[in-house]
Short mmCIF file of C-alpha atoms in Angstrom, two decimals:
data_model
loop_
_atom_site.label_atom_id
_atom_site.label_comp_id
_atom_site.label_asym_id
_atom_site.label_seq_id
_atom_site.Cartn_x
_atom_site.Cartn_y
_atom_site.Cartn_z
CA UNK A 636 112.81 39.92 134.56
CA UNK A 637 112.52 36.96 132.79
CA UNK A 638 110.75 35.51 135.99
CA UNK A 639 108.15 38.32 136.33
CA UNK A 640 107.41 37.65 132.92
CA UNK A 641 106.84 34.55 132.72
CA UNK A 642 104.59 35.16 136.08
CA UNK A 643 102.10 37.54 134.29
CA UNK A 644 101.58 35.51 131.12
CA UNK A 645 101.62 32.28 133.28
CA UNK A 646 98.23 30.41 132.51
CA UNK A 647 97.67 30.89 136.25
CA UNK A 648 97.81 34.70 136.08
CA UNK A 649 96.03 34.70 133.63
CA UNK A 650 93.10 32.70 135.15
CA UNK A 651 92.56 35.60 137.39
CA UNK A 652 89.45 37.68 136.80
CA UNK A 653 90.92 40.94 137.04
CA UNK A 654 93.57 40.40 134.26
CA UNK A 655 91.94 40.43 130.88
CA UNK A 656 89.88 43.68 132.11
CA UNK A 657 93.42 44.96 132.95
CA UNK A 658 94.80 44.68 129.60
CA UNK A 659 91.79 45.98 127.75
CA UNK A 660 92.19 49.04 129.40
CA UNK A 661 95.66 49.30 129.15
CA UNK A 662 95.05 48.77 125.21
CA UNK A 663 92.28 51.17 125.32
CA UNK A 664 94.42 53.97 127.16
CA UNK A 665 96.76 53.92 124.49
CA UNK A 666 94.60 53.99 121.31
CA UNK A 667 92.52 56.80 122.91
CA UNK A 668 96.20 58.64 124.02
CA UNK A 669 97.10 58.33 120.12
CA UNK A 670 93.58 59.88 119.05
CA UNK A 671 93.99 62.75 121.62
CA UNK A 672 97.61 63.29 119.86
CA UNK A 673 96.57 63.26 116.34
CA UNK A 674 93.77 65.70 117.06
CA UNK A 675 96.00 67.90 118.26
CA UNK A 676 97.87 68.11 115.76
CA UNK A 677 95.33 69.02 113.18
CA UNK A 678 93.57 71.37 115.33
CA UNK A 679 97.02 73.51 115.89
CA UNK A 680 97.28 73.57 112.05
CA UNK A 681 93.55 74.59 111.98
CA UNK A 682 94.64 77.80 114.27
CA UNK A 683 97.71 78.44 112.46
CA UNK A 684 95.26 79.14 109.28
CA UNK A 685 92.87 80.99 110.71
CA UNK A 686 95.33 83.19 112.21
CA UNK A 687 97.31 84.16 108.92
CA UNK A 688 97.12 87.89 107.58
CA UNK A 689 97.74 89.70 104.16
CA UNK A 690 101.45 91.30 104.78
CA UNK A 691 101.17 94.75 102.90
CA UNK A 692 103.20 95.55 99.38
CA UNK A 693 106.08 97.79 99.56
CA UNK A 694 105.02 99.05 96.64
CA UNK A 695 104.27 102.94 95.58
CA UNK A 696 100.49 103.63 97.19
CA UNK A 697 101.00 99.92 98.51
CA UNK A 698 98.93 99.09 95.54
CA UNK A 699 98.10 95.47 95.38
CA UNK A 700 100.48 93.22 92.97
CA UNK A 701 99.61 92.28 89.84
CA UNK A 702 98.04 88.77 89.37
CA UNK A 703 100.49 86.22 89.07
CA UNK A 704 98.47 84.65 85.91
CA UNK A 705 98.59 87.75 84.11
CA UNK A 706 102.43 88.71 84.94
CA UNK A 707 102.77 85.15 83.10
CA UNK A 708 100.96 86.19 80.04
CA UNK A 709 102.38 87.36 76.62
CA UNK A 710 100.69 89.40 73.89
CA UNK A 711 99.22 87.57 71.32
CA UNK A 712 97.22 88.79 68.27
CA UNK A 713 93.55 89.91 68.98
CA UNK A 714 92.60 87.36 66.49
CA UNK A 715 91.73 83.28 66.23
CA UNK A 716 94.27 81.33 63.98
CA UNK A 717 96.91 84.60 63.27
CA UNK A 718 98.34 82.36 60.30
CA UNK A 719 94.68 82.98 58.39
CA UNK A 720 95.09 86.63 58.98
CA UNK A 721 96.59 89.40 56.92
CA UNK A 722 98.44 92.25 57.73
CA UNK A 723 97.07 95.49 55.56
CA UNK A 724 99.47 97.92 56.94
CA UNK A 725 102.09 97.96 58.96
CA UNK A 726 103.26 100.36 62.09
CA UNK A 727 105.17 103.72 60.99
CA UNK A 728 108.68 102.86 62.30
CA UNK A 729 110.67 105.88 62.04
CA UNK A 730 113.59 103.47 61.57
CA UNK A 731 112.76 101.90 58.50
CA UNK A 732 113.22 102.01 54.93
CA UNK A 733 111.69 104.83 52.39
CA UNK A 734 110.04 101.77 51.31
CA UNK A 735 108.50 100.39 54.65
CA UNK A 736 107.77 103.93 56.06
CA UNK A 737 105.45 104.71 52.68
CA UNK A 738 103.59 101.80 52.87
CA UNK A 739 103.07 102.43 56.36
CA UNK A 740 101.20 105.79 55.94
CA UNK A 741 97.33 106.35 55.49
CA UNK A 742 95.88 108.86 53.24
CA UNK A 743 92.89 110.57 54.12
CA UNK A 744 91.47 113.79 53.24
CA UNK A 745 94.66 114.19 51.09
CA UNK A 746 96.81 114.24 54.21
CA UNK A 747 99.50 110.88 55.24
CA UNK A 748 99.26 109.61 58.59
CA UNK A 749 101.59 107.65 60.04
CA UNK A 750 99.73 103.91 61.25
CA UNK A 751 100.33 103.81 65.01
CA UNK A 752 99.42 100.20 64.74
CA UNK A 753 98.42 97.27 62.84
CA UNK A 754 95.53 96.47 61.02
CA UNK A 755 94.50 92.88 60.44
CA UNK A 756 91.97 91.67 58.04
CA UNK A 757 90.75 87.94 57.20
CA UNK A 758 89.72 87.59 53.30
CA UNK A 759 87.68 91.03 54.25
CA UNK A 760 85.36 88.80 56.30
CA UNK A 761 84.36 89.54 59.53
CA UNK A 762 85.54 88.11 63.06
CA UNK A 763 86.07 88.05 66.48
CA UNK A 764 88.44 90.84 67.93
CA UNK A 765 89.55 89.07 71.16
CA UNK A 766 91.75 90.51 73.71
CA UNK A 767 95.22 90.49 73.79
CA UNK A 768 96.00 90.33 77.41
CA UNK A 769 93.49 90.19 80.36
CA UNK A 770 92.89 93.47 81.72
CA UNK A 771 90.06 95.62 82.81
CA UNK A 772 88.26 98.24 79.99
CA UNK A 773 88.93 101.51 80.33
CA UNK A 774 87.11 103.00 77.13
CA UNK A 775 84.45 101.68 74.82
CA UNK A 776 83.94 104.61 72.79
CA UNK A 777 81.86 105.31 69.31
CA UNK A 778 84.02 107.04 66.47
CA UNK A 779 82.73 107.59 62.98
CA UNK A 780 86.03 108.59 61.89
CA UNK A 781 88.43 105.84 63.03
CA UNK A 782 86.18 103.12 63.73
CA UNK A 783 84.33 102.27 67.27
CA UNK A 784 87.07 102.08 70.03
CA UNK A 785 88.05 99.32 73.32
CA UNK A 786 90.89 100.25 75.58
CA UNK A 787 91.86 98.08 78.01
CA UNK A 788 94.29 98.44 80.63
CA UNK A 789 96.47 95.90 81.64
CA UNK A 790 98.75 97.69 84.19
CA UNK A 791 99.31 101.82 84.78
CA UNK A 792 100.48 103.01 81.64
CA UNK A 793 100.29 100.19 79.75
CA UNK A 794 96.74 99.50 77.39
CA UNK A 795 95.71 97.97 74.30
CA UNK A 796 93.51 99.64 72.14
CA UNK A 797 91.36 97.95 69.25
CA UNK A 798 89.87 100.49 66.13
CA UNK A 799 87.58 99.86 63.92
CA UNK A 800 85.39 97.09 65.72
CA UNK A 801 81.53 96.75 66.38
CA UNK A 802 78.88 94.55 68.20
CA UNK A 803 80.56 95.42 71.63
CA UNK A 804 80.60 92.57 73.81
CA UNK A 805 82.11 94.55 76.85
CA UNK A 806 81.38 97.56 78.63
CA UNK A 807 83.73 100.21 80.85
CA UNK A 808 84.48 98.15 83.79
CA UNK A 809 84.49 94.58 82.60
CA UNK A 810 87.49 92.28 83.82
CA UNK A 811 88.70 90.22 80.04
CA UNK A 812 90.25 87.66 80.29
CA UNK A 813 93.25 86.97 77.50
CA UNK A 814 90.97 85.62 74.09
CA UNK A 815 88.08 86.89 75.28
CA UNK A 816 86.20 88.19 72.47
CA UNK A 817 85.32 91.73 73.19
CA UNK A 818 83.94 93.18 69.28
CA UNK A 819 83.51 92.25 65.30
CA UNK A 820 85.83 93.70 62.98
CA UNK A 821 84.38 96.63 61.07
CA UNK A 822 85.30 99.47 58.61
CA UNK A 823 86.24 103.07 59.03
CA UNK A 824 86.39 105.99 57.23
CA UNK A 825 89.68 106.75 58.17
CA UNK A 826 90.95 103.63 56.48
CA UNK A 827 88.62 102.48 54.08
CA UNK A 828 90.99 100.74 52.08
CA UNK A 829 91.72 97.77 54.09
CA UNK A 830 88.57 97.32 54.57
CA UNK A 831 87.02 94.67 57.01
CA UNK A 832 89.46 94.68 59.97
CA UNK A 833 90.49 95.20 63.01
CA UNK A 834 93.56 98.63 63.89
CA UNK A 835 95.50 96.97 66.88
CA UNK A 836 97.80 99.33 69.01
CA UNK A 837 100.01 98.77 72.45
CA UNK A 838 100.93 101.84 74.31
CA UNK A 839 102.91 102.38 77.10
CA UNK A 840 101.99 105.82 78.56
CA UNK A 841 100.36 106.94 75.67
CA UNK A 842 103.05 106.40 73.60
CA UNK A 843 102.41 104.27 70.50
CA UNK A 844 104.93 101.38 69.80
CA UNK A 845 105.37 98.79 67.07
CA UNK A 846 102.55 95.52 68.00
CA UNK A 847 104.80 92.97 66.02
CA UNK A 848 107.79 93.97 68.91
CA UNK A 849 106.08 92.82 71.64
CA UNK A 850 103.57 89.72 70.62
CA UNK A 851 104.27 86.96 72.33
CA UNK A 852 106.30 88.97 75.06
CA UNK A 853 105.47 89.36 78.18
CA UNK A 854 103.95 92.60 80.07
CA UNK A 855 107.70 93.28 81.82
CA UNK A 856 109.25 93.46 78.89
CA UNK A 857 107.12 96.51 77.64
CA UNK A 858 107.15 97.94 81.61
CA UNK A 859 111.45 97.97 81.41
CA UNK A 860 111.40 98.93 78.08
CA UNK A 861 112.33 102.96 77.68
CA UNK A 862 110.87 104.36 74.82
CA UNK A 863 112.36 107.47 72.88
CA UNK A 864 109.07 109.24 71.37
CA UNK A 865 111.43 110.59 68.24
CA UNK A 866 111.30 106.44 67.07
CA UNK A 867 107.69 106.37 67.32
CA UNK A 868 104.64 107.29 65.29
CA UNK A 869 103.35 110.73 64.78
CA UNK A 870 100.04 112.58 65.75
CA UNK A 871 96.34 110.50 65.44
CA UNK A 872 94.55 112.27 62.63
CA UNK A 873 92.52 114.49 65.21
CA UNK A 874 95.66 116.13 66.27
CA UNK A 875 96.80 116.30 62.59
CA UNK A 876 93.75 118.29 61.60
CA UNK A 877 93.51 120.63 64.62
CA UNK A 878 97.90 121.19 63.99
CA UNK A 879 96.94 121.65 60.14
CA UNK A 880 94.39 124.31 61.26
CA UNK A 881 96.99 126.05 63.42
CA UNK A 882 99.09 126.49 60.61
CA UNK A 883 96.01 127.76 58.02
CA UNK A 884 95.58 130.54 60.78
CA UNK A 885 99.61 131.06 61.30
CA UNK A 886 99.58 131.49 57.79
CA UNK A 887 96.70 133.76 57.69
CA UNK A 888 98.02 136.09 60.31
CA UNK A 889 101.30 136.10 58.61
CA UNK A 890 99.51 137.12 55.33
CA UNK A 891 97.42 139.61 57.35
CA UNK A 892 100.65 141.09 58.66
CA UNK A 893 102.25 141.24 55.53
CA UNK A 894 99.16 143.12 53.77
CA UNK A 895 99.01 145.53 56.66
CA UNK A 896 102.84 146.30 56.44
CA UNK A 897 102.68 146.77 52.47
CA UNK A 898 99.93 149.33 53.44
CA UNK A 899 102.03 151.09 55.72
CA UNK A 900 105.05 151.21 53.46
CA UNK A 901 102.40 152.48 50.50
CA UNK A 902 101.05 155.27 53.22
CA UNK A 903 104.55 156.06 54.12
CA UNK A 904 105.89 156.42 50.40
CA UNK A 905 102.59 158.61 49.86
CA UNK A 906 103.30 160.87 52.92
CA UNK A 907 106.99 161.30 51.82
CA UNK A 908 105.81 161.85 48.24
CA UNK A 909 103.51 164.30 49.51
CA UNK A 910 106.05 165.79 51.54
CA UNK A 911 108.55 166.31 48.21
CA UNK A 912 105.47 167.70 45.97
CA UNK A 913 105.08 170.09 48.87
CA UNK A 914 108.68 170.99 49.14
CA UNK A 915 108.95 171.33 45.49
CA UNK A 916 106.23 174.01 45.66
CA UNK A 917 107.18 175.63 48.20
CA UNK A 918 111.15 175.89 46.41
CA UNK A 919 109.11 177.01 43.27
CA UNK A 920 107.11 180.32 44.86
CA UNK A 921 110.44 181.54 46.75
CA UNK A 922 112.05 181.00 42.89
CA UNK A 923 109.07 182.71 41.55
CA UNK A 924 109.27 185.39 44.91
CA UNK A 925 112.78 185.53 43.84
CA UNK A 926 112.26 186.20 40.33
CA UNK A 927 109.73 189.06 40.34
CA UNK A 928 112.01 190.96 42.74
CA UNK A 929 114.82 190.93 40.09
CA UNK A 930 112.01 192.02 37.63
CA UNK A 931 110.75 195.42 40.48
CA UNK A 932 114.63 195.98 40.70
#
């Protein structure tokens, strides 16, 4: 070997015309044979992408998963800077003190209602109402009464809903994304009292349950939570009113009944009153009948 080698890389070998040519192409063939290779390469990983598929959910209705930025999210308050916010009331907790659970009803139209939420206030100064979790809106509703509504959804079952706002700055539809503002706190009738702010409620099908609970928790804590609707707040004023109105008309009908009954004991008492004056006569003429026979005899 050694011979052969010292043969081609002998001056004299290489002296021959054909030999540089030879190992330029011999150079050549390999850089080109390493291109080829690496292109390869990147073109199977080209076909390996354009080939890939969405694999379906197993989930119910193989609805699509939630996004993974929002499964990551907490609640937060619908506010900017929570430590320069007040809280004017409270949500009714069925589990708390005399104390707590008075200061945690609203009077209106000399009727308590229990709060099925929060209500926040800064200084009685308006402000942004931002959202508390990115969802899409499901309501954005006028309301005299309670204060112009948002509801937005954040998975089934599961919504935040913000009372007492105005200057919408979203419509049914819109995707929110968490701090997003979405209103201006406002007043309502409903709860005059605390003035400027904003009523803040989570629900989890429909149910109402305590904001402070679940702020700065995440949306599977709520979702595996089971709630027991005894521990929860009581009917919105609407329902209030229309169950208060029921009961005027129970009441009335129970009146009603118990006038109509007193007239047909009274008519009863007169026919058997009636009935004894009549007997009574008739015992008197067979007395009398009686009598003026004795008086012929």
């Amino acid at each position: 070997m050694r011979e052969e080698e010292k043969k081609y890389t002998s001056p004299k070998f290489l002296k021959r015309r054909w030999a540089y040519p030879a190992i330029y192409l011999a150079s050549a063939a390999i850089i080109i044979t390493g291109i080829l290779w690496y292109q390869a390469g990147n073109d199977a990983n080209e076909n390996a992408e354009d080939y890939s598929y969405d694999v379906p959910t197993d989930n119910e209705f193989n609805q699509p998963a939630e996004e993974v930025n929002r499964s990551l999210e907490n609640f937060v308050m619908p506010v900017s800077n929570p430590e320069d916010t007040v809280i004017e009331k409270n949500f009714y907790d069925a589990e708390a003190s005399a104390e707590e659970q008075e200061a945690a009803l609203v009077v209106y139209g000399n009727m308590y209602y229990p709060n099925q939420g929060v209500d926040i206030s800064k200084d009685g100064k308006e402000f942004d109402v931002l959202a508390a979790m990115s969802g899409t809106v499901t309501k954005v509703q006028e309301d005299s009464l309670l204060g112009n509504t948002i509801e937005i959804e954040h998975s089934k079952g599961i919504v935040t809903r913000y009372q007492s706002v105005k200057d919408f700055e979203v419509a049914v539809g819109d995707v929110v994304d968490q701090g997003q503002a979405i209103a201006k706190a406002g007043k309502s009738l409903f709860n005059e009292d605390a003035g400027v702010h904003v009523h803040f409620e989570i629900r989890k099908d429909n149910v109402a349950v305590n904001p402070i609970n679940y702020f700065n928790k995440s949306l599977a804590t709520l979702q595996e939570a089971k709630l027991d609707e005894q521990k929860v707040s009581g009917d919105q004023p609407e329902a209030s009113q229309e169950d208060a109105v029921k009961e005027d008309a129970a009441a009335e009908e129970g009146a009603d009944g118990e006038a109509v009954e007193e007239k047909q004991d009274a008519s009863q008492s007169d026919a058997e009153q009636k009935d004894a004056e009549s007997n009574s006569d008739a015992d008197d003429a067979e007395s009398n009948a009686d009598t003026s026979t004795e008086d012929q005899d």
